[in-house]
Short mmCIF file of C-alpha atoms and ligand atoms in Angstrom, two decimals:
data_model
loop_
_atom_site.label_atom_id
_atom_site.label_comp_id
_atom_site.label_asym_id
_atom_site.label_seq_id
_atom_site.Cartn_x
_atom_site.Cartn_y
_atom_site.Cartn_z
CA UNK A 1 12.74 14.91 -8.60
CA UNK A 2 12.29 13.15 -11.95
CA UNK A 3 10.08 10.03 -11.73
CA UNK A 4 10.47 6.87 -13.89
CA UNK A 5 7.78 4.68 -14.02
CA UNK A 6 8.11 0.82 -14.27
CA UNK A 7 5.13 -0.97 -15.83
CA UNK A 8 2.76 0.87 -17.68
CA UNK A 9 -0.59 -0.96 -16.37
CA UNK A 10 -3.53 0.16 -14.32
CA UNK A 11 -2.04 1.83 -11.40
CA UNK A 12 0.86 3.55 -13.56
CA UNK A 13 -2.01 5.76 -15.06
CA UNK A 14 -3.03 6.82 -11.58
CA UNK A 15 0.23 7.91 -10.65
CA UNK A 16 0.63 9.65 -14.30
CA UNK A 17 -2.64 11.77 -13.46
CA UNK A 18 -1.15 12.45 -9.95
CA UNK A 19 1.92 14.14 -11.93
CA UNK A 20 -0.20 16.11 -14.26
CA UNK A 21 0.48 19.43 -12.69
CA UNK A 22 4.22 18.75 -12.03
CA UNK A 23 5.74 18.31 -15.20
CA UNK A 24 9.37 18.57 -13.59
CA UNK A 25 8.41 15.23 -11.94
CA UNK A 26 6.85 13.58 -14.76
CA UNK A 27 9.86 12.22 -16.50
CA UNK A 28 10.21 8.59 -18.00
CA UNK A 29 8.03 5.46 -18.51
CA UNK A 30 9.05 1.89 -19.18
CA UNK A 31 6.93 -1.04 -20.51
CA UNK A 32 7.99 -4.38 -21.93
CA UNK A 33 6.54 -3.20 -24.87
CA UNK A 34 7.91 -0.04 -26.44
CA UNK A 35 5.08 1.02 -28.40
CA UNK A 36 2.85 0.78 -25.13
CA UNK A 37 5.63 2.94 -23.38
CA UNK A 38 5.33 5.44 -26.13
CA UNK A 39 1.83 5.65 -26.02
CA UNK A 40 1.79 6.06 -22.44
CA UNK A 41 4.25 8.83 -22.51
CA UNK A 42 2.46 10.70 -25.38
CA UNK A 43 -0.73 10.46 -23.50
CA UNK A 44 0.43 11.60 -20.20
CA UNK A 45 3.04 13.80 -21.15
CA UNK A 46 6.21 12.12 -20.26
CA UNK A 47 9.35 12.87 -21.70
CA UNK A 48 11.10 9.53 -22.14
CA UNK A 49 9.60 6.07 -23.19
CA UNK A 50 11.47 3.02 -22.67
CA UNK A 51 10.95 -0.53 -24.22
CA UNK A 52 12.65 -2.36 -21.18
CA UNK A 53 12.85 -1.76 -17.48
CA UNK A 54 16.61 -2.03 -17.69
CA UNK A 55 16.62 0.85 -20.10
CA UNK A 56 14.90 3.12 -17.57
CA UNK A 57 17.33 2.40 -14.60
CA UNK A 58 20.11 3.25 -16.75
CA UNK A 59 18.97 6.59 -17.74
CA UNK A 60 21.04 8.86 -15.30
CA UNK A 61 18.21 11.54 -14.97
CA UNK A 62 15.79 9.14 -13.23
CA UNK A 63 15.89 10.39 -9.65
CA UNK A 64 13.09 8.10 -8.34
CA UNK A 65 11.71 4.70 -9.70
CA UNK A 66 7.99 4.13 -9.03
CA UNK A 67 7.23 0.41 -9.31
CA UNK A 68 3.95 -0.39 -10.81
CA UNK A 69 4.17 -4.14 -11.45
CA UNK A 70 2.45 -7.33 -9.94
CA UNK A 71 3.58 -8.28 -6.48
CA UNK A 72 5.63 -11.15 -7.76
CA UNK A 73 7.99 -8.69 -9.73
CA UNK A 74 8.61 -6.04 -7.04
CA UNK A 75 11.83 -7.78 -5.62
CA UNK A 76 13.22 -8.14 -8.64
CA UNK A 77 12.19 -4.71 -9.91
CA UNK A 78 13.42 -3.14 -6.42
CA UNK A 79 16.86 -4.93 -6.73
CA UNK A 80 17.36 -3.58 -10.36
CA UNK A 81 16.73 -0.05 -9.49
CA UNK A 82 18.63 -0.15 -6.16
CA UNK A 83 21.48 -1.89 -7.95
CA UNK A 84 21.67 1.02 -10.37
CA UNK A 85 21.59 3.53 -7.36
CA UNK A 86 18.04 4.51 -7.75
CA UNK A 87 15.69 5.43 -5.16
CA UNK A 88 12.55 3.38 -5.16
CA UNK A 89 8.77 3.93 -4.36
CA UNK A 90 7.33 0.41 -4.62
CA UNK A 91 3.57 -0.36 -5.00
CA UNK A 92 2.03 -2.48 -1.97
CA UNK A 93 2.21 -5.15 -1.26
CA UNK A 94 5.77 -4.63 -1.17
CA UNK A 95 6.76 -8.09 -2.08
CA UNK A 96 5.42 -11.49 -1.97
CA UNK A 97 6.73 -12.36 1.34
CA UNK A 98 8.77 -11.32 4.26
CA UNK A 99 12.24 -12.85 3.14
CA UNK A 100 11.95 -11.01 -0.07
CA UNK A 101 11.20 -7.73 1.83
CA UNK A 102 14.03 -8.15 4.60
CA UNK A 103 16.62 -8.98 1.41
CA UNK A 104 15.42 -5.94 -0.66
CA UNK A 105 15.61 -3.39 2.38
CA UNK A 106 19.14 -4.95 3.53
CA UNK A 107 20.14 -4.32 -0.32
CA UNK A 108 18.92 -0.63 -0.25
CA UNK A 109 20.25 0.12 3.21
CA UNK A 110 23.61 -1.49 2.41
CA UNK A 111 23.93 0.63 -0.73
CA UNK A 112 22.49 3.93 0.97
CA UNK A 113 19.69 4.04 -1.34
CA UNK A 114 16.32 5.39 -0.41
CA UNK A 115 13.40 2.70 -0.57
CA UNK A 116 9.75 2.74 0.67
CA UNK A 117 6.67 1.23 0.26
CA UNK A 118 3.81 2.80 -1.89
CA UNK A 119 1.01 2.06 0.73
CA UNK A 120 -0.53 5.81 0.03
CA UNK A 121 -2.87 5.75 3.36
CA UNK A 122 0.30 5.86 5.43
CA UNK A 123 1.36 9.16 3.80
CA UNK A 124 -2.09 11.19 4.04
CA UNK A 125 -2.37 13.99 6.50
CA UNK A 126 -5.80 12.61 7.25
CA UNK A 127 -4.33 9.25 8.66
CA UNK A 128 -2.61 11.28 11.12
CA UNK A 129 -5.81 13.45 11.96
CA UNK A 130 -7.45 10.13 12.61
CA UNK A 131 -4.83 8.92 14.97
CA UNK A 132 -4.74 12.34 16.69
CA UNK A 133 -8.36 12.13 17.25
CA UNK A 134 -8.36 8.69 18.77
CA UNK A 135 -5.41 9.71 21.06
CA UNK A 136 -7.27 13.05 22.10
CA UNK A 137 -9.44 10.88 24.36
CA UNK A 138 -12.79 12.10 22.51
CA UNK A 139 -14.09 8.38 22.42
CA UNK A 140 -12.42 7.48 26.00
CA UNK A 141 -10.46 4.57 25.98
CA UNK A 142 -10.15 2.99 22.44
CA UNK A 143 -11.04 -0.81 22.72
CA UNK A 144 -12.35 -2.10 19.58
CA UNK A 145 -11.83 -1.69 15.91
CA UNK A 146 -13.42 -3.05 12.76
CA UNK A 147 -12.40 -2.53 9.09
CA UNK A 148 -13.23 -4.02 5.85
CA UNK A 149 -12.20 -3.59 2.41
CA UNK A 150 -13.77 -5.48 -0.40
CA UNK A 151 -13.69 -5.03 -4.26
CA UNK A 152 -15.31 -7.74 -6.74
CA UNK A 153 -11.77 -8.22 -8.61
CA UNK A 154 -11.57 -11.85 -8.86
CA UNK A 155 -11.61 -11.66 -12.56
CA UNK A 156 -8.17 -9.82 -12.67
CA UNK A 157 -5.24 -12.27 -13.56
CA UNK A 158 -3.20 -10.81 -11.02
CA UNK A 159 -5.46 -11.91 -8.42
CA UNK A 160 -5.77 -15.53 -9.07
CA UNK A 161 -2.43 -16.56 -10.21
CA UNK A 162 -0.12 -17.77 -7.50
CA UNK A 163 2.76 -16.91 -9.74
CA UNK A 164 2.04 -13.34 -9.80
CA UNK A 165 1.43 -12.99 -5.96
CA UNK A 166 -2.42 -13.47 -6.12
CA UNK A 167 -4.95 -13.41 -3.43
CA UNK A 168 -7.01 -10.62 -1.62
CA UNK A 169 -4.90 -10.34 1.20
CA UNK A 170 -1.68 -8.88 -0.46
CA UNK A 171 -3.94 -6.75 -2.73
CA UNK A 172 -6.70 -5.36 -0.44
CA UNK A 173 -6.31 -7.04 3.02
CA UNK A 174 -3.23 -5.16 3.34
CA UNK A 175 -5.32 -1.95 3.82
CA UNK A 176 -7.49 -2.92 7.01
CA UNK A 177 -4.00 -4.28 8.41
CA UNK A 178 -2.41 -0.84 7.86
CA UNK A 179 -5.47 0.82 9.08
CA UNK A 180 -5.43 -1.18 12.48
CA UNK A 181 -1.82 -0.69 12.99
CA UNK A 182 -2.00 3.07 12.38
CA UNK A 183 -4.72 3.45 14.68
CA UNK A 184 -4.00 0.69 17.60
CA UNK A 185 -0.30 0.21 17.12
CA UNK A 186 1.98 -2.72 16.70
CA UNK A 187 1.51 -4.56 20.15
CA UNK A 188 -0.36 -7.36 18.62
CA UNK A 189 -0.15 -10.60 20.60
CA UNK A 190 -2.44 -12.96 19.07
CA UNK A 191 -3.90 -13.40 15.70
CA UNK A 192 -6.68 -15.62 14.52
CA UNK A 193 -8.20 -16.03 10.80
CA UNK A 194 -10.12 -17.88 8.57
CA UNK A 195 -10.45 -17.81 4.54
CA UNK A 196 -11.90 -18.99 1.58
CA UNK A 197 -9.77 -19.84 -1.49
CA UNK A 198 -10.62 -19.60 -5.24
CA UNK A 199 -9.91 -22.66 -7.77
CA UNK A 200 -6.41 -21.64 -8.05
CA UNK A 201 -5.75 -21.65 -4.29
CA UNK A 202 -5.35 -18.06 -3.74
CA UNK A 203 -7.40 -16.42 -0.68
CA UNK A 204 -10.55 -14.80 -1.99
CA UNK A 205 -12.51 -13.71 1.26
CA UNK A 206 -11.07 -13.68 4.48
CA UNK A 207 -11.55 -12.39 8.08
CA UNK A 208 -8.84 -11.85 10.88
CA UNK A 209 -8.52 -10.66 14.43
CA UNK A 210 -5.82 -8.92 16.02
CA UNK A 211 -5.55 -9.16 20.05
CA UNK A 212 -3.35 -6.60 21.70
CA UNK A 213 -1.36 -6.66 24.73
CA UNK A 214 -3.60 -4.12 26.51
CA UNK A 215 -6.88 -6.18 25.75
CA UNK A 216 -7.89 -4.13 22.62
CA UNK A 217 -9.29 -6.04 19.68
CA UNK A 218 -9.39 -5.48 15.91
CA UNK A 219 -11.61 -7.23 13.65
CA UNK A 220 -10.62 -7.02 10.04
CA UNK A 221 -12.07 -8.46 6.53
CA UNK A 222 -11.13 -8.44 3.12
CA UNK A 223 -12.71 -9.76 -0.31
CA UNK A 224 -11.91 -10.07 -3.93
CA UNK A 225 -15.55 -11.02 -4.34
CA UNK A 226 -17.86 -8.30 -2.89
CA UNK A 227 -18.70 -4.76 -2.61
CA UNK A 228 -18.77 -3.40 0.95
CA UNK A 229 -18.96 0.10 2.83
CA UNK A 230 -15.14 0.26 3.20
CA UNK A 231 -15.68 1.86 6.67
CA UNK A 232 -13.35 1.60 9.63
CA UNK A 233 -14.82 1.95 13.09
CA UNK A 234 -13.04 2.70 16.25
CA UNK A 235 -15.10 2.07 19.52
CA UNK A 236 -14.14 3.49 22.87
CA UNK A 237 -15.36 3.70 26.24
CA UNK A 238 -17.04 7.04 25.38
CA UNK A 239 -17.86 6.89 21.94
CA UNK A 240 -16.83 5.80 18.61
CA UNK A 241 -15.29 7.10 15.14
CA UNK A 242 -16.72 6.03 11.81
CA UNK A 243 -14.15 6.38 9.02
CA UNK A 244 -15.51 6.45 5.49
CA UNK A 245 -13.60 4.36 3.05
CA UNK A 246 -10.23 3.23 4.68
CA UNK A 247 -8.55 3.02 1.27
CA UNK A 248 -8.75 6.84 0.75
CA UNK A 249 -9.99 8.34 3.82
CA UNK A 250 -11.57 11.76 3.25
CA UNK A 251 -14.25 11.89 6.05
CA UNK A 252 -14.83 10.64 9.66
CA UNK A 253 -17.49 11.29 12.05
CA UNK A 254 -17.30 11.28 15.87
CA UNK A 255 -20.17 9.99 18.00
CA UNK A 256 -20.60 10.06 21.76
CA UNK A 257 -21.95 7.28 23.92
CA UNK A 258 -25.50 8.32 23.21
CA UNK A 259 -24.96 7.70 19.31
CA UNK A 260 -24.99 11.31 18.64
CA UNK A 261 -22.45 12.89 15.95
CA UNK A 262 -20.27 15.31 17.82
CA UNK A 263 -17.61 16.15 15.33
CA UNK A 264 -16.81 16.04 11.60
CA UNK A 265 -13.48 15.64 9.93
CA UNK A 266 -12.64 16.46 6.72
CA UNK A 267 -9.40 15.58 4.83
CA UNK A 268 -7.86 18.38 2.92
CA UNK A 269 -8.71 18.65 -0.79
CA UNK A 270 -6.54 16.23 -2.78
CA UNK A 271 -5.30 15.56 -6.14
CA UNK A 272 -5.58 11.75 -6.33
CA UNK A 273 -4.34 10.90 -2.86
CA UNK A 274 -1.13 9.72 -4.26
CA UNK A 275 0.71 13.24 -4.15
CA UNK A 276 1.47 12.81 -0.40
CA UNK A 277 3.59 9.80 -0.95
CA UNK A 278 5.46 11.40 -3.76
CA UNK A 279 5.96 14.21 -1.70
CA UNK A 280 7.34 12.11 1.16
CA UNK A 281 9.84 10.78 -1.49
CA UNK A 282 11.07 14.17 -2.34
CA UNK A 283 11.50 15.03 1.35
CA UNK A 284 13.45 11.90 1.89
CA UNK A 285 15.91 12.41 -1.26
CA UNK A 286 16.24 15.91 -0.16
CA UNK A 287 17.27 15.05 3.40
CA UNK A 288 19.44 11.76 2.14
CA UNK A 289 17.08 9.36 3.91
CA UNK A 290 16.97 5.77 3.15
CA UNK A 291 13.64 5.11 4.45
CA UNK A 292 10.52 7.22 5.06
CA UNK A 293 9.12 8.03 8.70
CA UNK A 294 5.65 7.80 7.34
CA UNK A 295 6.33 4.07 6.42
CA UNK A 296 9.52 2.76 8.14
CA UNK A 297 11.28 -0.10 6.69
CA UNK A 298 10.51 -2.04 10.16
CA UNK A 299 6.91 -1.62 9.55
CA UNK A 300 6.98 -2.87 6.03
CA UNK A 301 8.79 -5.99 7.06
CA UNK A 302 6.26 -6.43 10.17
CA UNK A 303 3.35 -6.49 7.97
CA UNK A 304 4.88 -8.68 5.55
CA UNK A 305 5.45 -11.11 8.24
CA UNK A 306 1.93 -10.96 9.24
CA UNK A 307 0.40 -11.71 5.90
CA UNK A 308 3.01 -14.67 5.66
CA UNK A 309 1.60 -16.16 8.85
CA UNK A 310 -1.85 -15.72 7.53
CA UNK A 311 -1.05 -17.22 4.29
CA UNK A 312 0.77 -20.01 6.16
CA UNK A 313 -2.37 -20.72 8.34
CA UNK A 314 -4.52 -20.77 5.20
CA UNK A 315 -2.18 -22.74 2.91
CA UNK A 316 -1.91 -19.96 0.41
CA UNK A 317 1.54 -20.45 -1.14
CA UNK A 318 3.48 -18.63 -3.85
CA UNK A 319 6.30 -20.16 -5.96
CA UNK A 320 8.51 -17.50 -4.24
CA UNK A 321 7.96 -19.23 -0.75
CA UNK A 322 9.59 -22.35 -1.87
CA UNK A 323 12.81 -20.59 -2.06
CA UNK A 324 15.24 -21.21 0.97
N1 NAP B 1 -2.37 1.90 -4.28
C1 NAP B 1 -3.38 1.58 -4.91
O1 NAP B 1 -4.30 2.18 -4.84
C2 NAP B 1 -3.24 0.31 -6.10
C3 NAP B 1 -4.47 0.09 -6.82
C4 NAP B 1 -4.20 -0.99 -7.62
C5 NAP B 1 -3.00 -1.83 -7.58
N2 NAP B 1 -2.16 -1.37 -6.80
C6 NAP B 1 -0.70 -2.12 -6.92
O2 NAP B 1 0.07 -1.81 -7.98
C7 NAP B 1 0.63 -2.88 -8.52
C8 NAP B 1 0.33 -3.09 -10.12
O3 NAP B 1 -0.92 -3.26 -10.08
P1 NAP B 1 -1.91 -3.10 -11.51
O4 NAP B 1 -3.49 -3.01 -11.14
O5 NAP B 1 -1.48 -1.80 -12.00
O6 NAP B 1 -1.41 -4.03 -12.23
P2 NAP B 1 -1.67 -4.40 -13.82
O7 NAP B 1 -2.33 -3.37 -14.37
O8 NAP B 1 -2.33 -5.84 -14.11
O9 NAP B 1 -0.07 -4.49 -14.23
C9 NAP B 1 0.88 -3.65 -14.04
C10 NAP B 1 1.93 -3.84 -15.05
O10 NAP B 1 2.98 -4.67 -14.61
C11 NAP B 1 3.64 -4.88 -15.70
N3 NAP B 1 4.23 -6.47 -15.79
C12 NAP B 1 5.56 -6.70 -15.47
N4 NAP B 1 5.51 -8.09 -15.52
C13 NAP B 1 4.36 -8.70 -15.69
C14 NAP B 1 3.84 -9.96 -15.85
N5 NAP B 1 4.65 -10.96 -15.74
N6 NAP B 1 2.53 -10.16 -15.91
C15 NAP B 1 1.89 -9.01 -16.04
N7 NAP B 1 2.13 -7.75 -15.95
C16 NAP B 1 3.51 -7.55 -15.74
C17 NAP B 1 3.02 -4.72 -17.06
O11 NAP B 1 3.55 -3.50 -17.44
P3 NAP B 1 4.41 -3.41 -19.07
O12 NAP B 1 3.35 -4.35 -19.91
O13 NAP B 1 3.80 -2.12 -19.52
O14 NAP B 1 5.55 -3.92 -18.87
C18 NAP B 1 1.50 -4.31 -16.51
O15 NAP B 1 0.77 -3.58 -17.30
C19 NAP B 1 0.29 -4.03 -7.37
O16 NAP B 1 1.38 -4.09 -6.69
C20 NAP B 1 -0.80 -3.70 -6.91
O17 NAP B 1 -1.20 -3.97 -5.67
C21 NAP B 1 -2.04 -0.58 -5.83
#
């Protein structure tokens, strides 16, 4: 599977590092600036460099396009790749809103082209381990979940500009949401929230609560202004689990009702953590799938709808929201 990267920015470098031991996957990179693409290709060992995204999707040897551009451009870049018959792994947040997500997925499904969201935690084996540990009953009946993810990244242009799909929610808050849905499922009956916006009207700090049909509660936070422990805590009738770093969970400890640690869980050694989503794409292409079982299309759309409703409640709008 030969991968072509669209956008030679920050996260593209992490993907390039992920592919360092798999030269057969490390194929092409495209930037709007040809010199930048050439530098990137030379530095990370890619065979082809392109000065436009169109040139990359016209390369018949690209099997999978990895979209590593700002949220505002995901819909256009998915459409570009899919219309050229290219399978796509698109960075989170999948699009700026649910309307774009639904349209992109409809297009890919109508053309029989594989498309999935690069929300890397979904593809990690340790995420399944956490879920299995909850389901094993070791903490009794799960009742309460809390998770927060914060990085002081308000200085990034991408975070503050509405036309780039800014705000902490789409960039960071998406991880606590995914963590809650992986641990507690999808039967959410009510959402309440509050947020603080920055000078450009984008959400910078927020707290939101999901209530579930069976009485469970998830309390989630994200911030583009602070550092935080990044923990996820799942509390049950007989104990609790503390997951270190919901952005890349590598370790979790289970405690009993006397607050004593009773089990320690470790993730298998990883390269960067991105390798699992790449492997999942290869598995999908091998099997002719149009979506990945790790992050089904319906789940991507459901999460975009939740983020739409949160933004609507806060009055956080993108230019793309104005389109019918
Ligand atoms: N999975 C993770 O852990 C993780 C972490 C950080 C970010 N991300 C996601 O990755 C995506 C990209 O984030 P990033 O931090 O890599 O962003 P970035 O470095 O600010 O930008 C990525 C690239 O997008 C391209 N681009 C195309 N149109 C653009 C425009 N109008 N303005 C600015 N850049 C434009 C540029 O590439 P060229 O100049 O080469 O064309 C730029 O270098 C986002 O969806 C973000 O949420 C994921």
